[in-house]
């Protein structure tokens, strides 16, 4: 099934997809003055739609500050969405209260970016991995202990790690512990928020291979967030490119890397290093700075930096559409393709 974006799910049965996000918004109020009144809104996520199939990896890429991490947290409802809809296996979880969300919490987990800050320094590895099992009352005490041993084995760490603390491990080992914690409740969906950005290149490869093995063996769906396009290309089935809180291009990984359509995507692709010195790539250098999500520009949010901007771009917001000559799953938000 083709990736879906832009809020149009026509012809798609909800139960065929694991996750559907429609027109999701997350605004953060800016307060000021004597009475701390709301003076403005930071539009971190501004009308994002995407879908994810079982066993599929959706790679989300963009510059720092574009809203990738906020989107991932809003999908898991670690940030409460301002507007929009989130469905898991066809069930609308957008407005569920804390108690009603508990069964869905087991289905959705997160791997955090910083393996140093995401683990409690006061808990041993065994305590960290037991915590979600205790919270959700999974099995007996003996079964929970066995599950902890199994999780360490899955991520390639032996029982010697059980009674050690996070500071006794390397960054790659800590990230493996974070992955084991995310797997504790057998989730269907894992949001991986820059899981390898803080690791050395050699360790990155080990963690990415572990993620690929987990997906193959367990059929877990991943929303994989990264700013490294080479990493996204390696792990993703579908790629979404995000700019200033919006998805500007979405397609299969093979299509988007072979022929990027949006000027922003083209600029990102031109920055990927080529390992062959005999090959030359024309680098597209964008001028200016990323606009503030507190005061986004009118029209297309990318037009102040776009080398192909037209007058129309400065006043009219483009919608996601399929460019001529592409498959139905390739969607681009750009007036060049009207």
Tab-separated table of C-alpha atoms in Angstrom:
chain	number	residue	atom	x	y	z
A	1	UNK	CA	0.000	0.000	0.000
A	2	UNK	CA	1.263	3.467	-0.786
A	3	UNK	CA	2.177	5.987	1.907
A	4	UNK	CA	-0.604	8.421	2.669
A	5	UNK	CA	-0.118	12.069	3.549
A	6	UNK	CA	-1.875	15.365	3.256
A	7	UNK	CA	-5.039	14.263	5.051
A	8	UNK	CA	-6.508	12.202	2.192
A	9	UNK	CA	-7.239	8.572	2.974
A	10	UNK	CA	-9.750	8.005	0.203
A	11	UNK	CA	-10.126	4.357	-0.678
A	12	UNK	CA	-8.108	3.126	2.314
A	13	UNK	CA	-9.709	0.997	5.008
A	14	UNK	CA	-8.543	2.145	8.429
A	15	UNK	CA	-8.061	-1.381	9.757
A	16	UNK	CA	-5.537	-2.114	6.993
A	17	UNK	CA	-3.082	0.290	8.644
A	18	UNK	CA	-1.454	0.196	12.071
A	19	UNK	CA	-1.160	3.961	12.553
A	20	UNK	CA	-2.988	6.856	10.938
A	21	UNK	CA	-2.265	10.465	11.811
A	22	UNK	CA	-4.506	13.105	10.273
A	23	UNK	CA	-4.026	16.891	10.315
A	24	UNK	CA	-2.115	16.711	13.599
A	25	UNK	CA	-1.200	20.004	15.249
A	26	UNK	CA	0.847	20.781	18.311
A	27	UNK	CA	1.108	24.433	19.290
A	28	UNK	CA	2.970	25.679	22.342
A	29	UNK	CA	1.624	28.899	23.876
A	30	UNK	CA	3.988	31.833	24.406
A	31	UNK	CA	2.993	33.726	27.540
A	32	UNK	CA	4.033	37.151	28.695
A	33	UNK	CA	2.994	40.295	30.481
A	34	UNK	CA	1.824	40.848	34.022
A	35	UNK	CA	-0.888	38.163	33.908
A	36	UNK	CA	1.070	35.666	31.771
A	37	UNK	CA	-1.487	35.770	29.003
A	38	UNK	CA	-1.004	33.897	25.748
A	39	UNK	CA	0.592	36.287	23.275
A	40	UNK	CA	1.524	33.912	20.463
A	41	UNK	CA	1.693	30.250	19.477
A	42	UNK	CA	4.756	28.238	18.456
A	43	UNK	CA	3.502	25.990	15.649
A	44	UNK	CA	5.818	23.041	16.238
A	45	UNK	CA	3.588	20.616	14.288
A	46	UNK	CA	1.193	22.265	11.867
A	47	UNK	CA	-1.230	19.888	10.146
A	48	UNK	CA	0.752	16.674	9.591
A	49	UNK	CA	-0.827	13.527	8.127
A	50	UNK	CA	0.907	10.185	7.680
A	51	UNK	CA	0.220	6.467	7.876
A	52	UNK	CA	2.206	3.396	8.791
A	53	UNK	CA	1.636	-0.254	7.989
A	54	UNK	CA	2.480	-3.197	10.211
A	55	UNK	CA	6.159	-4.094	9.885
A	56	UNK	CA	6.973	-0.893	8.009
A	57	UNK	CA	9.473	1.854	8.835
A	58	UNK	CA	8.517	5.467	8.163
A	59	UNK	CA	11.630	7.637	8.100
A	60	UNK	CA	11.063	11.246	9.148
A	61	UNK	CA	13.837	13.633	8.144
A	62	UNK	CA	14.461	17.365	8.335
A	63	UNK	CA	16.640	20.042	9.864
A	64	UNK	CA	16.883	20.539	13.613
A	65	UNK	CA	13.873	22.464	14.908
A	66	UNK	CA	11.488	21.396	12.148
A	67	UNK	CA	9.190	19.553	14.597
A	68	UNK	CA	10.215	15.913	14.082
A	69	UNK	CA	10.634	15.013	17.750
A	70	UNK	CA	7.523	16.941	18.757
A	71	UNK	CA	5.527	15.009	16.153
A	72	UNK	CA	6.789	11.678	17.495
A	73	UNK	CA	5.925	12.621	21.063
A	74	UNK	CA	2.506	13.941	20.045
A	75	UNK	CA	1.699	10.662	18.286
A	76	UNK	CA	2.472	8.822	21.536
A	77	UNK	CA	0.599	11.542	23.430
A	78	UNK	CA	3.629	12.447	25.517
A	79	UNK	CA	2.663	15.889	24.219
A	80	UNK	CA	-1.090	16.389	24.069
A	81	UNK	CA	-2.069	17.343	20.488
A	82	UNK	CA	-3.662	20.735	19.915
A	83	UNK	CA	-5.833	19.370	17.097
A	84	UNK	CA	-6.040	16.465	14.668
A	85	UNK	CA	-6.598	12.751	14.980
A	86	UNK	CA	-4.468	9.718	15.898
A	87	UNK	CA	-5.678	6.181	15.200
A	88	UNK	CA	-4.025	2.943	16.247
A	89	UNK	CA	-5.429	-0.160	14.541
A	90	UNK	CA	-8.478	1.894	13.620
A	91	UNK	CA	-9.200	3.069	17.192
A	92	UNK	CA	-9.212	6.822	17.796
A	93	UNK	CA	-6.875	7.448	20.756
A	94	UNK	CA	-6.666	11.230	20.433
A	95	UNK	CA	-8.973	12.117	23.329
A	96	UNK	CA	-8.632	9.083	25.597
A	97	UNK	CA	-7.986	9.782	29.272
A	98	UNK	CA	-5.049	8.344	31.189
A	99	UNK	CA	-6.813	5.157	32.280
A	100	UNK	CA	-8.274	4.443	28.845
A	101	UNK	CA	-4.844	4.991	27.252
A	102	UNK	CA	-3.111	2.299	29.329
A	103	UNK	CA	-3.807	-0.617	26.928
A	104	UNK	CA	-2.519	1.512	24.042
A	105	UNK	CA	0.583	2.545	25.977
A	106	UNK	CA	1.617	-1.094	25.831
A	107	UNK	CA	1.304	-1.006	22.039
A	108	UNK	CA	3.381	2.178	21.551
A	109	UNK	CA	6.879	2.738	22.911
A	110	UNK	CA	9.753	5.149	22.359
A	111	UNK	CA	13.521	4.971	21.977
A	112	UNK	CA	14.953	8.293	23.098
A	113	UNK	CA	17.754	10.226	21.459
A	114	UNK	CA	20.096	10.577	24.415
A	115	UNK	CA	21.163	7.203	25.872
A	116	UNK	CA	22.767	9.049	28.789
A	117	UNK	CA	19.703	11.026	29.910
A	118	UNK	CA	16.959	8.492	29.114
A	119	UNK	CA	18.027	5.965	31.773
A	120	UNK	CA	17.700	6.632	35.497
A	121	UNK	CA	21.168	6.693	37.120
A	122	UNK	CA	19.632	5.320	40.339
A	123	UNK	CA	18.184	2.162	38.810
A	124	UNK	CA	20.010	-0.984	37.807
A	125	UNK	CA	19.401	-2.460	34.389
A	126	UNK	CA	17.148	-5.104	35.926
A	127	UNK	CA	15.042	-2.453	37.679
A	128	UNK	CA	14.802	-0.391	34.502
A	129	UNK	CA	13.579	-3.315	32.427
A	130	UNK	CA	11.201	-4.571	35.121
A	131	UNK	CA	9.500	-1.200	35.576
A	132	UNK	CA	7.105	-1.398	32.558
A	133	UNK	CA	6.327	-5.034	33.402
A	134	UNK	CA	5.488	-4.095	37.002
A	135	UNK	CA	3.464	-1.050	35.962
A	136	UNK	CA	1.267	-3.071	33.619
A	137	UNK	CA	1.229	-6.128	35.915
A	138	UNK	CA	2.567	-8.503	33.302
A	139	UNK	CA	2.879	-12.084	34.568
A	140	UNK	CA	4.212	-13.333	37.897
A	141	UNK	CA	7.441	-12.190	39.531
A	142	UNK	CA	9.287	-15.189	38.148
A	143	UNK	CA	7.905	-14.545	34.657
A	144	UNK	CA	8.992	-10.892	34.841
A	145	UNK	CA	12.501	-11.911	35.858
A	146	UNK	CA	12.633	-14.352	32.955
A	147	UNK	CA	11.395	-11.619	30.620
A	148	UNK	CA	14.197	-9.288	31.750
A	149	UNK	CA	16.783	-11.956	30.952
A	150	UNK	CA	15.162	-12.542	27.563
A	151	UNK	CA	15.230	-8.824	26.709
A	152	UNK	CA	18.931	-8.548	27.478
A	153	UNK	CA	19.586	-11.565	25.296
A	154	UNK	CA	17.588	-10.039	22.423
A	155	UNK	CA	19.726	-6.875	22.403
A	156	UNK	CA	22.988	-8.793	22.735
A	157	UNK	CA	23.762	-8.166	26.408
A	158	UNK	CA	24.247	-10.981	28.905
A	159	UNK	CA	23.046	-11.449	32.493
A	160	UNK	CA	26.167	-9.749	33.855
A	161	UNK	CA	24.517	-6.424	33.019
A	162	UNK	CA	21.526	-7.008	35.305
A	163	UNK	CA	22.860	-5.449	38.491
A	164	UNK	CA	24.946	-2.725	36.917
A	165	UNK	CA	24.050	0.962	36.610
A	166	UNK	CA	23.882	3.059	33.399
A	167	UNK	CA	27.162	4.905	34.100
A	168	UNK	CA	29.008	1.583	33.833
A	169	UNK	CA	28.127	1.185	30.146
A	170	UNK	CA	29.199	2.789	26.875
A	171	UNK	CA	26.812	4.900	24.803
A	172	UNK	CA	26.026	2.027	22.456
A	173	UNK	CA	25.331	-0.329	25.348
A	174	UNK	CA	23.029	2.217	26.971
A	175	UNK	CA	21.100	2.580	23.762
A	176	UNK	CA	20.717	-1.204	23.637
A	177	UNK	CA	19.275	-1.076	27.151
A	178	UNK	CA	16.891	1.647	25.954
A	179	UNK	CA	15.819	-0.576	23.062
A	180	UNK	CA	15.302	-3.503	25.449
A	181	UNK	CA	13.085	-1.319	27.640
A	182	UNK	CA	11.051	-0.299	24.584
A	183	UNK	CA	10.567	-3.995	23.705
A	184	UNK	CA	9.506	-5.057	27.196
A	185	UNK	CA	5.752	-4.900	26.515
A	186	UNK	CA	5.886	-6.347	22.958
A	187	UNK	CA	4.813	-3.110	21.244
A	188	UNK	CA	3.416	-2.867	17.734
A	189	UNK	CA	4.854	0.622	17.172
A	190	UNK	CA	8.156	2.142	18.274
A	191	UNK	CA	9.001	5.808	17.784
A	192	UNK	CA	12.790	5.984	17.494
A	193	UNK	CA	13.824	9.604	18.071
A	194	UNK	CA	17.337	10.088	16.663
A	195	UNK	CA	18.426	6.794	18.278
A	196	UNK	CA	21.946	6.796	16.789
A	197	UNK	CA	22.829	10.492	16.527
A	198	UNK	CA	24.792	10.475	19.822
A	199	UNK	CA	26.780	7.338	18.906
A	200	UNK	CA	30.023	6.714	17.050
A	201	UNK	CA	29.691	5.595	13.439
A	202	UNK	CA	30.751	2.002	14.152
A	203	UNK	CA	28.269	1.754	17.027
A	204	UNK	CA	25.549	3.335	14.869
A	205	UNK	CA	25.838	0.428	12.461
A	206	UNK	CA	25.405	-2.116	15.266
A	207	UNK	CA	22.288	-0.392	16.594
A	208	UNK	CA	20.770	-0.018	13.107
A	209	UNK	CA	21.380	-3.703	12.405
A	210	UNK	CA	19.682	-4.544	15.696
A	211	UNK	CA	16.651	-2.437	14.725
A	212	UNK	CA	16.475	-4.173	11.327
A	213	UNK	CA	16.648	-7.610	12.977
A	214	UNK	CA	13.860	-6.700	15.406
A	215	UNK	CA	11.630	-5.535	12.596
A	216	UNK	CA	12.265	-8.671	10.555
A	217	UNK	CA	11.762	-11.082	13.465
A	218	UNK	CA	8.928	-9.348	15.330
A	219	UNK	CA	7.082	-7.307	12.685
A	220	UNK	CA	7.373	-4.072	14.664
A	221	UNK	CA	6.537	-0.815	12.909
A	222	UNK	CA	8.975	2.069	13.385
A	223	UNK	CA	8.619	5.804	13.077
A	224	UNK	CA	12.326	6.511	12.678
A	225	UNK	CA	13.299	10.153	13.231
A	226	UNK	CA	16.704	11.381	12.068
A	227	UNK	CA	18.495	14.265	10.417
A	228	UNK	CA	21.051	11.959	8.749
A	229	UNK	CA	19.698	11.083	5.302
A	230	UNK	CA	22.112	8.176	4.887
A	231	UNK	CA	20.667	6.568	8.028
A	232	UNK	CA	17.100	7.192	6.865
A	233	UNK	CA	17.874	5.611	3.488
A	234	UNK	CA	19.269	2.508	5.176
A	235	UNK	CA	16.311	1.781	7.455
A	236	UNK	CA	13.182	3.252	5.836
A	237	UNK	CA	10.456	1.891	3.572
A	238	UNK	CA	8.728	5.280	3.341
A	239	UNK	CA	10.307	8.713	3.827
A	240	UNK	CA	8.630	11.927	4.906
A	241	UNK	CA	10.524	15.221	4.659
A	242	UNK	CA	9.514	17.794	7.256
A	243	UNK	CA	10.017	21.545	7.182
A	244	UNK	CA	8.734	24.075	9.716
A	245	UNK	CA	6.112	21.748	11.164
A	246	UNK	CA	4.787	20.398	7.847
A	247	UNK	CA	5.416	17.394	5.605
A	248	UNK	CA	6.645	18.820	2.299
A	249	UNK	CA	7.339	15.535	0.503
A	250	UNK	CA	6.439	11.899	1.094
A	251	UNK	CA	7.275	8.831	-0.992
A	252	UNK	CA	8.827	5.396	-0.893
A	253	UNK	CA	12.498	5.508	0.051
A	254	UNK	CA	13.608	4.315	-3.391
A	255	UNK	CA	11.521	6.963	-5.180
A	256	UNK	CA	12.520	9.892	-3.020
A	257	UNK	CA	16.236	9.119	-3.145
A	258	UNK	CA	16.182	8.448	-6.875
A	259	UNK	CA	14.228	11.572	-7.841
A	260	UNK	CA	13.455	14.103	-5.070
A	261	UNK	CA	10.852	16.645	-6.185
A	262	UNK	CA	10.627	19.375	-3.562
A	263	UNK	CA	13.428	22.018	-3.688
A	264	UNK	CA	14.051	21.480	0.031
A	265	UNK	CA	14.394	17.722	-0.424
A	266	UNK	CA	16.731	18.282	-3.349
A	267	UNK	CA	18.924	20.515	-1.191
A	268	UNK	CA	19.039	17.909	1.575
A	269	UNK	CA	19.939	15.151	-0.874
A	270	UNK	CA	22.723	17.245	-2.384
A	271	UNK	CA	24.378	17.425	1.040
A	272	UNK	CA	24.782	13.637	1.401
A	273	UNK	CA	28.529	12.822	1.217
A	274	UNK	CA	29.566	10.652	-1.732
A	275	UNK	CA	32.110	7.965	-0.715
A	276	UNK	CA	33.674	7.904	-4.199
A	277	UNK	CA	36.060	10.846	-4.832
A	278	UNK	CA	35.680	10.324	-8.585
A	279	UNK	CA	31.999	11.214	-8.396
A	280	UNK	CA	31.017	14.862	-8.266
A	281	UNK	CA	27.728	16.135	-6.874
A	282	UNK	CA	26.404	19.650	-7.282
A	283	UNK	CA	25.704	21.033	-3.825
A	284	UNK	CA	22.584	23.176	-3.384
A	285	UNK	CA	23.303	25.754	-0.709
A	286	UNK	CA	20.223	27.339	0.836
A	287	UNK	CA	20.371	30.980	1.817
A	288	UNK	CA	18.947	32.547	4.949
A	289	UNK	CA	17.831	30.930	8.175
A	290	UNK	CA	14.925	28.665	9.011
A	291	UNK	CA	11.953	30.923	9.871
A	292	UNK	CA	10.594	30.907	13.405
A	293	UNK	CA	7.625	28.552	13.999
A	294	UNK	CA	6.256	31.326	16.201
A	295	UNK	CA	5.934	33.600	13.181
A	296	UNK	CA	5.994	31.470	10.015
A	297	UNK	CA	6.062	33.256	6.656
A	298	UNK	CA	2.855	33.573	4.603
A	299	UNK	CA	2.313	31.211	1.701
A	300	UNK	CA	4.784	28.376	1.322
A	301	UNK	CA	6.898	28.143	4.494
A	302	UNK	CA	9.999	27.388	2.399
A	303	UNK	CA	9.709	30.310	-0.015
A	304	UNK	CA	12.167	32.678	1.810
A	305	UNK	CA	14.971	30.137	1.149
A	306	UNK	CA	13.753	28.514	-2.054
A	307	UNK	CA	15.869	29.131	-5.194
A	308	UNK	CA	12.781	28.497	-7.367
A	309	UNK	CA	10.245	30.621	-5.464
A	310	UNK	CA	7.532	32.361	-7.494
A	311	UNK	CA	5.171	35.205	-6.594
A	312	UNK	CA	2.456	32.656	-5.887
A	313	UNK	CA	4.650	30.977	-3.288
A	314	UNK	CA	4.708	34.135	-1.181
A	315	UNK	CA	0.955	34.257	-0.686
A	316	UNK	CA	-0.616	30.827	-1.281
A	317	UNK	CA	0.020	27.751	0.866
A	318	UNK	CA	0.659	24.685	-1.347
A	319	UNK	CA	-1.071	21.375	-0.667
A	320	UNK	CA	0.365	17.889	-0.962
A	321	UNK	CA	-0.277	16.522	-4.422
A	322	UNK	CA	1.057	13.827	-6.752
A	323	UNK	CA	3.420	15.198	-9.401
A	324	UNK	CA	2.814	14.066	-12.963
A	325	UNK	CA	4.809	10.998	-13.931
A	326	UNK	CA	5.126	9.624	-10.388
A	327	UNK	CA	3.390	6.798	-8.580
A	328	UNK	CA	0.346	7.473	-6.428
A	329	UNK	CA	2.293	7.377	-3.171
A	330	UNK	CA	4.644	10.215	-4.120
A	331	UNK	CA	3.263	13.468	-2.729
A	332	UNK	CA	4.831	16.933	-2.846
A	333	UNK	CA	3.756	20.249	-1.350
A	334	UNK	CA	5.014	22.653	-4.003
A	335	UNK	CA	3.441	25.004	-6.568
A	336	UNK	CA	5.980	23.876	-9.171
A	337	UNK	CA	3.865	20.750	-9.692
A	338	UNK	CA	0.427	22.363	-10.079
